[in-house]
XYZ file of C-alpha atoms in Angstrom:
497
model
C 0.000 0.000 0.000
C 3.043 2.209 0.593
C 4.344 1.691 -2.332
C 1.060 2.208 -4.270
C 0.817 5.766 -2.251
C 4.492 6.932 -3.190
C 4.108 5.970 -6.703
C 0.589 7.844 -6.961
C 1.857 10.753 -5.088
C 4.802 11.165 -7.681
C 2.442 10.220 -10.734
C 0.200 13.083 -9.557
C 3.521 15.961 -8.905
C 4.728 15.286 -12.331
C 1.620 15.667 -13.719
C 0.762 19.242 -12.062
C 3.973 20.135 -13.164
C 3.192 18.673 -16.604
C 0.482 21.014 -16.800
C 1.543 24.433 -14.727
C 4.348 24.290 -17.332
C 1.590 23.729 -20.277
C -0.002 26.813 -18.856
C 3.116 28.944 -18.494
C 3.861 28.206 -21.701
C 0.602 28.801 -23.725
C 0.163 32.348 -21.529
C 3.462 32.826 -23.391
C 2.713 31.912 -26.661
C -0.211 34.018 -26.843
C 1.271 36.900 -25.440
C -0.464 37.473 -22.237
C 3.574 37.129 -20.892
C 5.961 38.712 -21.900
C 8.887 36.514 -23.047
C 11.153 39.542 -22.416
C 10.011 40.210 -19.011
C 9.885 36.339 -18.310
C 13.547 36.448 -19.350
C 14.704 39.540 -17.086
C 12.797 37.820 -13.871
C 14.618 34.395 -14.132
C 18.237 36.486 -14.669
C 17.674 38.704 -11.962
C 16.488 34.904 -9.920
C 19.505 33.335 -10.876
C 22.035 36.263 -10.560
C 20.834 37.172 -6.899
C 19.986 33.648 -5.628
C 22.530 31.001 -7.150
C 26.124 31.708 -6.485
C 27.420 30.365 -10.083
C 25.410 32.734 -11.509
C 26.154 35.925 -9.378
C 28.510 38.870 -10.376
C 31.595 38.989 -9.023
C 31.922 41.592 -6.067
C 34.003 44.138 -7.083
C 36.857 45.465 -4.690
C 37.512 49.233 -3.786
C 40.769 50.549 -3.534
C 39.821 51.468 -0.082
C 39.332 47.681 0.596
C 42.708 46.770 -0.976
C 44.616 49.569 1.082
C 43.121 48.574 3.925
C 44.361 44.671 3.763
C 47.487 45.865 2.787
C 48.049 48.301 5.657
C 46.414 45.504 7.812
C 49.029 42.697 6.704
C 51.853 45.391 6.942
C 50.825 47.480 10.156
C 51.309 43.171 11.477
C 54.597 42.349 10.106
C 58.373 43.657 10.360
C 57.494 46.884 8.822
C 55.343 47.633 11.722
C 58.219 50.243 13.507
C 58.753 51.349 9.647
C 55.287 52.429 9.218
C 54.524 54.409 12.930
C 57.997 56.201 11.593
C 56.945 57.970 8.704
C 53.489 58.251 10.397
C 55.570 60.323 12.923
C 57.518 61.877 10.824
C 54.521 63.358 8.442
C 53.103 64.588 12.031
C 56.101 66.419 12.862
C 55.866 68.274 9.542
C 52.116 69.201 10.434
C 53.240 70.099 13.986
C 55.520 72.373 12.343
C 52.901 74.143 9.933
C 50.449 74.372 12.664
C 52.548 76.344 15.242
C 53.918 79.019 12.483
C 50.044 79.213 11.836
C 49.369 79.840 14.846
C 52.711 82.358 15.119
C 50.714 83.906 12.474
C 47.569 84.553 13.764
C 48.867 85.688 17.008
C 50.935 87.930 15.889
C 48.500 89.460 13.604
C 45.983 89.716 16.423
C 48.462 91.568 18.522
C 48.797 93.871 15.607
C 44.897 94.244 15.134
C 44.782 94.924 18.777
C 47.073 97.908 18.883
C 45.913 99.384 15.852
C 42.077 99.332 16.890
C 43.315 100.439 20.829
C 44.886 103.609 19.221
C 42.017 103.934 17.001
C 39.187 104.046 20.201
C 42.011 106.230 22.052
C 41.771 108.986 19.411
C 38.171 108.621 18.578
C 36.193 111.870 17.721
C 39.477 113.499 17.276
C 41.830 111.887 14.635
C 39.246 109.221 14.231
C 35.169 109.212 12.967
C 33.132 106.539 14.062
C 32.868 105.508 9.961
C 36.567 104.889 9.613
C 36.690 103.052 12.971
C 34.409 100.865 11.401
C 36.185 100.391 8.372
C 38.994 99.152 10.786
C 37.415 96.928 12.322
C 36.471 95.621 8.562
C 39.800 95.875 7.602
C 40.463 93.397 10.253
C 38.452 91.392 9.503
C 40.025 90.819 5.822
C 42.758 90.124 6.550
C 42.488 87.580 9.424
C 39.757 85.621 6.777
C 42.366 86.340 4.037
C 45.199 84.888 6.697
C 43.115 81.815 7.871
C 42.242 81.215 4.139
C 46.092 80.825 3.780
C 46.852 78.727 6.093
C 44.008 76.237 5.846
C 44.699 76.025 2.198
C 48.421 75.030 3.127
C 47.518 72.449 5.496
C 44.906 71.278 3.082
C 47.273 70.385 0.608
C 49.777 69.415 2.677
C 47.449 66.454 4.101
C 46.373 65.584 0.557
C 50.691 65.124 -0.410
C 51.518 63.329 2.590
C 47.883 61.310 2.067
C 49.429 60.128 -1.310
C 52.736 59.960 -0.858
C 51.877 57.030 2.162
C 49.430 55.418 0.379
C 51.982 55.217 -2.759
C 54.670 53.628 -0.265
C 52.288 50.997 1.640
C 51.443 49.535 -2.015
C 55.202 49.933 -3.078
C 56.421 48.085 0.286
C 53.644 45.390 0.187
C 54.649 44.599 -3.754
C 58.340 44.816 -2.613
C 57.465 41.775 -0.071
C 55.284 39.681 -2.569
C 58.385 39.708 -5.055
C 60.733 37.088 -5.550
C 63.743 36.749 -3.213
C 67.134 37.663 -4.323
C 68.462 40.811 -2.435
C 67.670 41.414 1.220
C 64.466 41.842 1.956
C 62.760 45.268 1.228
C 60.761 45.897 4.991
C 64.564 45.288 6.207
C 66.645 47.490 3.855
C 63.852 50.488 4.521
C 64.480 49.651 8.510
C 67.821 49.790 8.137
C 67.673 52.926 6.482
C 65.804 54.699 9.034
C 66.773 53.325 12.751
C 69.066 54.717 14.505
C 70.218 54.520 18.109
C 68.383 56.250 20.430
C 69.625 57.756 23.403
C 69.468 57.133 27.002
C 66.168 58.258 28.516
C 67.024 60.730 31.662
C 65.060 61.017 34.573
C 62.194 63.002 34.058
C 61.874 61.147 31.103
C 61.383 58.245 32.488
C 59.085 59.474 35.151
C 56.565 61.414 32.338
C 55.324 64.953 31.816
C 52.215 64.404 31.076
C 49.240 64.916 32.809
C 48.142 62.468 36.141
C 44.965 60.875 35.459
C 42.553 59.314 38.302
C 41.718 55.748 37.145
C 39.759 53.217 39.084
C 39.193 49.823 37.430
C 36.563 47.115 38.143
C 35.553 43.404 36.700
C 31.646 43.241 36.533
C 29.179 39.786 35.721
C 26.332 40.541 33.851
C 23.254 38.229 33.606
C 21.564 35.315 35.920
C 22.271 32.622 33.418
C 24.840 33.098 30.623
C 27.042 35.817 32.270
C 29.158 38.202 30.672
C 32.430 39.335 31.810
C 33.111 43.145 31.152
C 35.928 45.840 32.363
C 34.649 48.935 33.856
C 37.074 52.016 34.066
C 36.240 55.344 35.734
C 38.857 57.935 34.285
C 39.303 61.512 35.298
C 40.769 63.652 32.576
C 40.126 66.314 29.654
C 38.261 64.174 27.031
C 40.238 65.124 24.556
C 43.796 63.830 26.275
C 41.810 60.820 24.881
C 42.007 62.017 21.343
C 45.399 64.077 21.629
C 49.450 62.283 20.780
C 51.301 63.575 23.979
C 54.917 64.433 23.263
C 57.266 61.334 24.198
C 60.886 62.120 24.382
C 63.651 59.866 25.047
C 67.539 61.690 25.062
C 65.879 64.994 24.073
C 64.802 62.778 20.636
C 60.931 62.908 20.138
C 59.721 59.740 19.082
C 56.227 58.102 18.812
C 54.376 57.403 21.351
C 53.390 53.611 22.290
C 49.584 54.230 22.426
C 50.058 55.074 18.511
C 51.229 51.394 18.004
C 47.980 49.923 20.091
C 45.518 52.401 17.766
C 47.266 51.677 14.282
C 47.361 47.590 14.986
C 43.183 48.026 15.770
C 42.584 49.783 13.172
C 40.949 47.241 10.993
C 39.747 44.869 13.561
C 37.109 43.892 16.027
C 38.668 45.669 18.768
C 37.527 49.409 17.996
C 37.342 52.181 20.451
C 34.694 55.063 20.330
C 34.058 58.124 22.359
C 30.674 59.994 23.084
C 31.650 63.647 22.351
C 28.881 65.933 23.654
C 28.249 68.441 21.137
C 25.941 71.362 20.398
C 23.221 71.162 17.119
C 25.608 73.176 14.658
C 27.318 70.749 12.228
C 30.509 72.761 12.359
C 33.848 73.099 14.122
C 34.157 76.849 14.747
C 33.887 77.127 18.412
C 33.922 76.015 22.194
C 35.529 72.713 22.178
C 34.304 71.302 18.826
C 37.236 73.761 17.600
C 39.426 72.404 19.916
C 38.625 68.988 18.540
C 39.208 69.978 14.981
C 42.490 71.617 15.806
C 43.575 67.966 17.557
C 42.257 66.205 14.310
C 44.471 68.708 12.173
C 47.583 67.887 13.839
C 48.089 64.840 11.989
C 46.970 63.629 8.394
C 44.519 61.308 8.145
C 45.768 58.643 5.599
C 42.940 56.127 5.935
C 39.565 58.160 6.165
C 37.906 62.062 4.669
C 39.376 64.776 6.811
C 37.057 66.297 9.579
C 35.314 69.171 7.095
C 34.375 66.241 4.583
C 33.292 63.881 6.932
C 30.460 66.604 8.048
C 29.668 67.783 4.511
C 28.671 64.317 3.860
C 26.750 63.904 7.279
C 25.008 67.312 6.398
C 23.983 66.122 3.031
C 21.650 63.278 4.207
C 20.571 65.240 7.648
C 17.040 66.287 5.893
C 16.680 62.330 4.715
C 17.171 61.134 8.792
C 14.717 63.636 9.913
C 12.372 62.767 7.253
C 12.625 59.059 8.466
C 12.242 59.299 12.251
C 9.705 62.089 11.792
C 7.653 59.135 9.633
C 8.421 56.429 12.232
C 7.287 58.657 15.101
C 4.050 59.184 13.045
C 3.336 56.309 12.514
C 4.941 54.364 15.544
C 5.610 56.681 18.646
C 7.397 54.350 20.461
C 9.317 52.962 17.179
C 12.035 55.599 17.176
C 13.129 55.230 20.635
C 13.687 51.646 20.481
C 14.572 50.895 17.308
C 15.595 54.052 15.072
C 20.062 54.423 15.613
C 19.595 58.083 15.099
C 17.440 59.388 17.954
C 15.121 61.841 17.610
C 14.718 64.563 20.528
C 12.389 67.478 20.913
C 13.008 70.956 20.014
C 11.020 74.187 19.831
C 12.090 74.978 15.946
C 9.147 74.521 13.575
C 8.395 71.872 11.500
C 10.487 73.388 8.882
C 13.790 73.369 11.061
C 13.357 70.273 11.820
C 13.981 68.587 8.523
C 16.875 70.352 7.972
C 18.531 70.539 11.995
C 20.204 68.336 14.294
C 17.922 67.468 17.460
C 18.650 67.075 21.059
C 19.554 63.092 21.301
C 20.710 63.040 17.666
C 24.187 61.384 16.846
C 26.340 61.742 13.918
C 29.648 59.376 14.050
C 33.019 60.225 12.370
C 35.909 57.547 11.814
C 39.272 59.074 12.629
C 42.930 56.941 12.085
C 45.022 59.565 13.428
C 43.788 60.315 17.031
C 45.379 58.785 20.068
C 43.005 56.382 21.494
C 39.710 56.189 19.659
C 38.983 55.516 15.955
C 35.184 56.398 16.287
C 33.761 59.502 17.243
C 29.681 59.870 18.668
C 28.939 63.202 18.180
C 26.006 63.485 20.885
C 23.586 66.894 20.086
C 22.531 67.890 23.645
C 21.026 71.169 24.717
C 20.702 73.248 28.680
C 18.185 70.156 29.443
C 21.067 68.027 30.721
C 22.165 70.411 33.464
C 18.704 69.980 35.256
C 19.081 67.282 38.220
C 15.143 65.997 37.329
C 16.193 64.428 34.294
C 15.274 60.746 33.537
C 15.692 57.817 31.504
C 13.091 58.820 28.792
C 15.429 61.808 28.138
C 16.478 61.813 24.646
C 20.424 62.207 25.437
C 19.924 58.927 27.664
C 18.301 56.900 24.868
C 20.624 58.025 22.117
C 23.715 56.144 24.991
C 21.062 53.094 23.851
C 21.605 53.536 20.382
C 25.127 53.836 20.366
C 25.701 51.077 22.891
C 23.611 49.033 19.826
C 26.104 50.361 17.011
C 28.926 49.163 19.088
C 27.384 45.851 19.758
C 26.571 45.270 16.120
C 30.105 46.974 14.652
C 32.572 45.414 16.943
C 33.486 48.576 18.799
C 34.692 46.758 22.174
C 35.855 49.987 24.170
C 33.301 52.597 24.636
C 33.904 55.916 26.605
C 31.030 57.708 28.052
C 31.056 61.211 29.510
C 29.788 60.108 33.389
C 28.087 63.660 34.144
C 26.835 64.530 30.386
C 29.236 67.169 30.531
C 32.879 67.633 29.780
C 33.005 70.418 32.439
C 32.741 70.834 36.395
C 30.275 73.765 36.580
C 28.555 75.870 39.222
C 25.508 73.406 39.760
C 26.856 70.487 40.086
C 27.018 69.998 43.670
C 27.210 66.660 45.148
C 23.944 65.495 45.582
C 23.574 66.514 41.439
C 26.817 64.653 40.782
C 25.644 61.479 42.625
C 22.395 61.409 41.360
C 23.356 61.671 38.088
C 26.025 59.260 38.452
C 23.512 56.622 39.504
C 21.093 57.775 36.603
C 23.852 57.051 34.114
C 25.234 53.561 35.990
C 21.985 51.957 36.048
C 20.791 52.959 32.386
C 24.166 51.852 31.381
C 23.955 48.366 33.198
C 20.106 47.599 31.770
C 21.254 48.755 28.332
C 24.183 46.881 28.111
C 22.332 43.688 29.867
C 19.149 44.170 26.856
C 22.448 44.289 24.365
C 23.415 40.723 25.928
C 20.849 38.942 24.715
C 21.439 39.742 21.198
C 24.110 37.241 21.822
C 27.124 39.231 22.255
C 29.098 37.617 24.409
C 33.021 39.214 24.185
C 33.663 41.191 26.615
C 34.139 44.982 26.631
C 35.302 47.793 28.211
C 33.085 51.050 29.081
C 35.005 54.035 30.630
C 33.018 56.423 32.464
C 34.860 59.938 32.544
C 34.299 62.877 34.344
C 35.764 65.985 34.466
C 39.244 66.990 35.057
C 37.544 69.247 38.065
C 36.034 67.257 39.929
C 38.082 66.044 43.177
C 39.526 63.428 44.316
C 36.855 62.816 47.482
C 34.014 62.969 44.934
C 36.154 60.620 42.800
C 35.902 58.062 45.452
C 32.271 58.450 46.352
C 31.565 57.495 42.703
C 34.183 54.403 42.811
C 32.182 53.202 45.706
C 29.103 54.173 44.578
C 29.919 51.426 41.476
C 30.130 47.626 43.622
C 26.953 48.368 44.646
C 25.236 49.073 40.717
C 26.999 46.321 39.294
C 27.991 42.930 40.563
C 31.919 42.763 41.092
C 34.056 39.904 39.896
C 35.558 38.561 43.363
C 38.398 36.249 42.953
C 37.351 32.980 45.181
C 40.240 32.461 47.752
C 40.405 28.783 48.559
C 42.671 27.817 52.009
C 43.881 24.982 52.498
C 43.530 22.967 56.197
């Protein structure tokens, strides 16, 4: 009877195959299908779905340079490499300060002339040509900046090339035949040399203390998770800044370059939540300060700073378009899902396609900074200096979002700004600081523990930094505050009897 039932059951498939293929056919021949159509559907079927079939994927140059700096930045021409990376820095360095030489001096200048000018007013001077002084000022420190970025400009473009050129060159040099000695080792021996003995101050540093605390945390009941928590106290952007390392009055570079330029391309990024204001620009406060740290070095693997934001700019109106729909037509949607937040504001409807919001984020990839390759630009307004704020606030749900970018993009060091602010300031007393400081722990600890479950199980490093301000008894009220947020690592001590 089995038997009987298989053969039926395939007598019966073949059959209504027999005749679907009959039908496909006939529709075909009398032109209610088009055989042209017919014929695009089944390419596009086979080109998308069957491998044999599909176009090759074509590789970028920026994919090719980046395996070859990988395989390079890995091998004996690793000390090569962070050598004329230092060396193209000092050249910068050097442009930078007579730029700045320049514009001080000319300020100076300005200052003088329009002190003399208010001195003699209404006696050698009219209010009018006062005013054409101050114009006249005004031209020529645009005409002098002008000058100076265009230099630097161009200089990053050369020095762009010129590495680029000699990272191909080097990795062709090493995929050639054997014969003389090998190139990574003539090009070492060309530029080591010696260095001298490191005196005593030297050796003990110059730069700046920092107040570090770390801790070992388990997350989750069942599968646990093993993360590193730091709580730093510095200027954020010592974070993004090369310190000067000397050794025998020689600068050289310094080690934290070698740990950022092996990471580069590799699961191991590091980002940093930069609290910024909604201008896309870099032309004050400490967003200028930021673009002066990202202009002392070329950027040979990403856009400089200015390009990076003309490109965010250009599809700012598309993201508000989006989470404007989504909050339309789910109001719940954007906060959980969207990764650009969406935050109030008391611009129109108009502004709002074309603005930044409060909780919005705009990221920037950066090869050239100390210690962080990514950058979360984090739009926050006066709203985060009021102690009533809670978790609903849009600057703590946009920490949610980017907490999901680095879960999904390998970024396994995040640093997060532990007061929302990069300053100490006249309000933040200690009951604000420790109530924010719990606000931000806890968040922190459900976010990352909802992040979990996604199945992300390496472990990762958040370091929560406050301000360079704050002191050292507040310091340790928030380290202790910590053990009793998140559950501590404790070694088990076994004695013996």
């Amino acid at each position: 009877l089995k038997n009987s039932l298989d053969s039926f059951i395939c007598e019966e498939t073949k059959n209504l195959y027999d005749l679907d293929g009959e039908a496909a056919l006939n529709r075909v021949k009398s032109g209610e299908v088009s055989a042209d159509d017919l014929v695009k559907r089944w390419t596009k079927a086979f080109t998308q779905e069957v491998k044999e079939f599909a176009k090759p994927e074509e590789v970028t140059n920026e994919q090719v340079f980046s395996e070859v700096y990988h395989t390079l930045i890995h091998s004996p021409a690793l000390e090569t490499l962070l050598n004329l990376e230092h060396s193209y820095a000092m050249d910068i360095e050097n442009i930078t300060q007579n730029r700045d030489e320049d514009i001080a001096h000319l300020e100076n200048k300005q200052q003088k002339e329009m002190e003399d000018a208010l001195q003699k007013a209404g006696t050698v001077y009219s209010d009018e040509q006062i005013n054409q002084i101050a114009q006249h000022h005004f031209e020529q420190t645009q005409v002098v900046n002008s000058k100076w970025a265009s230099e630097l400009s161009n200089r990053h473009e050369t020095q762009k090339r010129e590495y680029r050129n000699w990272v191909m060159k080097v990795h062709e040099d090493t995929q050639a035949t054997v014969g003389s000695p090998h190139p990574v080792r003539r090009v070492r021996a060309m530029t080591a040399s010696a260095l001298p003995e490191a005196e005593e101050d030297e050796r003990i540093g110059r730069s700046r203390i920092r107040l570090e605390e770390s801790f070992t945390i388990h997350l989750g009941a069942q599968m646990k998770t093993t993360h590193n928590l730091r709580l730093v106290c510095t200027d954020i952007l010592d974070l993004c800044r090369h310190k000067p390392h000397t050794v025998g009055g020689v600068i050289i570079p310094e080690p934290q370059r070698l740990q950022t330029a092996m990471s580069l391309y590799s699961n191991n990024l590091c980002g940093l939540v930069f609290l910024v204001d909604n201008r896309l620009n870099s032309y004050t406060g400490i967003k200028r300060e930021f673009a002066r740290v990202c202009d002392q070095a070329t950027d040979f693997h990403f856009l400089d700073l200015e390009q990076q934001f003309a490109l965010i700019e250009s599809q700012i109106s598309l993201a508000n378009d989006w989470s404007m729909l989504r909050k339309s037509s789910d109001p719940e949607a954007v906060e959980s899902t969207s990764v650009k937040s969406f935050g109030s504001s008391n611009s129109d409807g108009q502004d709002k396609t074309s603005k930044l919001q409060t909780g919005d984020v705009y990221i920037t990839k950066h090869s050239n900074l100390s210690e962080v390759h990514v950058m979360f630009h984090l739009v926050v307004d006066d709203s985060v200096r009021s102690p009533e704020i809670t978790s609903r606030h849009p600057t703590i749900l946009s920490l949610r979002n980017i907490l999901k970018v680095c879960f999904r993009y390998d970024i396994l060091t995040l640093t997060i700004p532990l007061l929302l602010s990069h300053e100490m300031t006249e309000e933040m007393t200690v009951s604000w600081c420790l109530k924010r400081v719990e606000l931000i722990f806890k968040c922190v600890k459900g976010f990352m523990m909802e992040m979990a479950t996604w199945g992300g199980l390496e472990s990762r490093t958040i370091q929560f930094l406050v301000p360079p301000g704050m002191s050292e008894e507040m310091f340790a009220n928030i380290s202790n505050m910590l053990p009793s947020i998140f559950r501590l690592s404790n070694p088990l001590v076994v004695k013996s009897v």
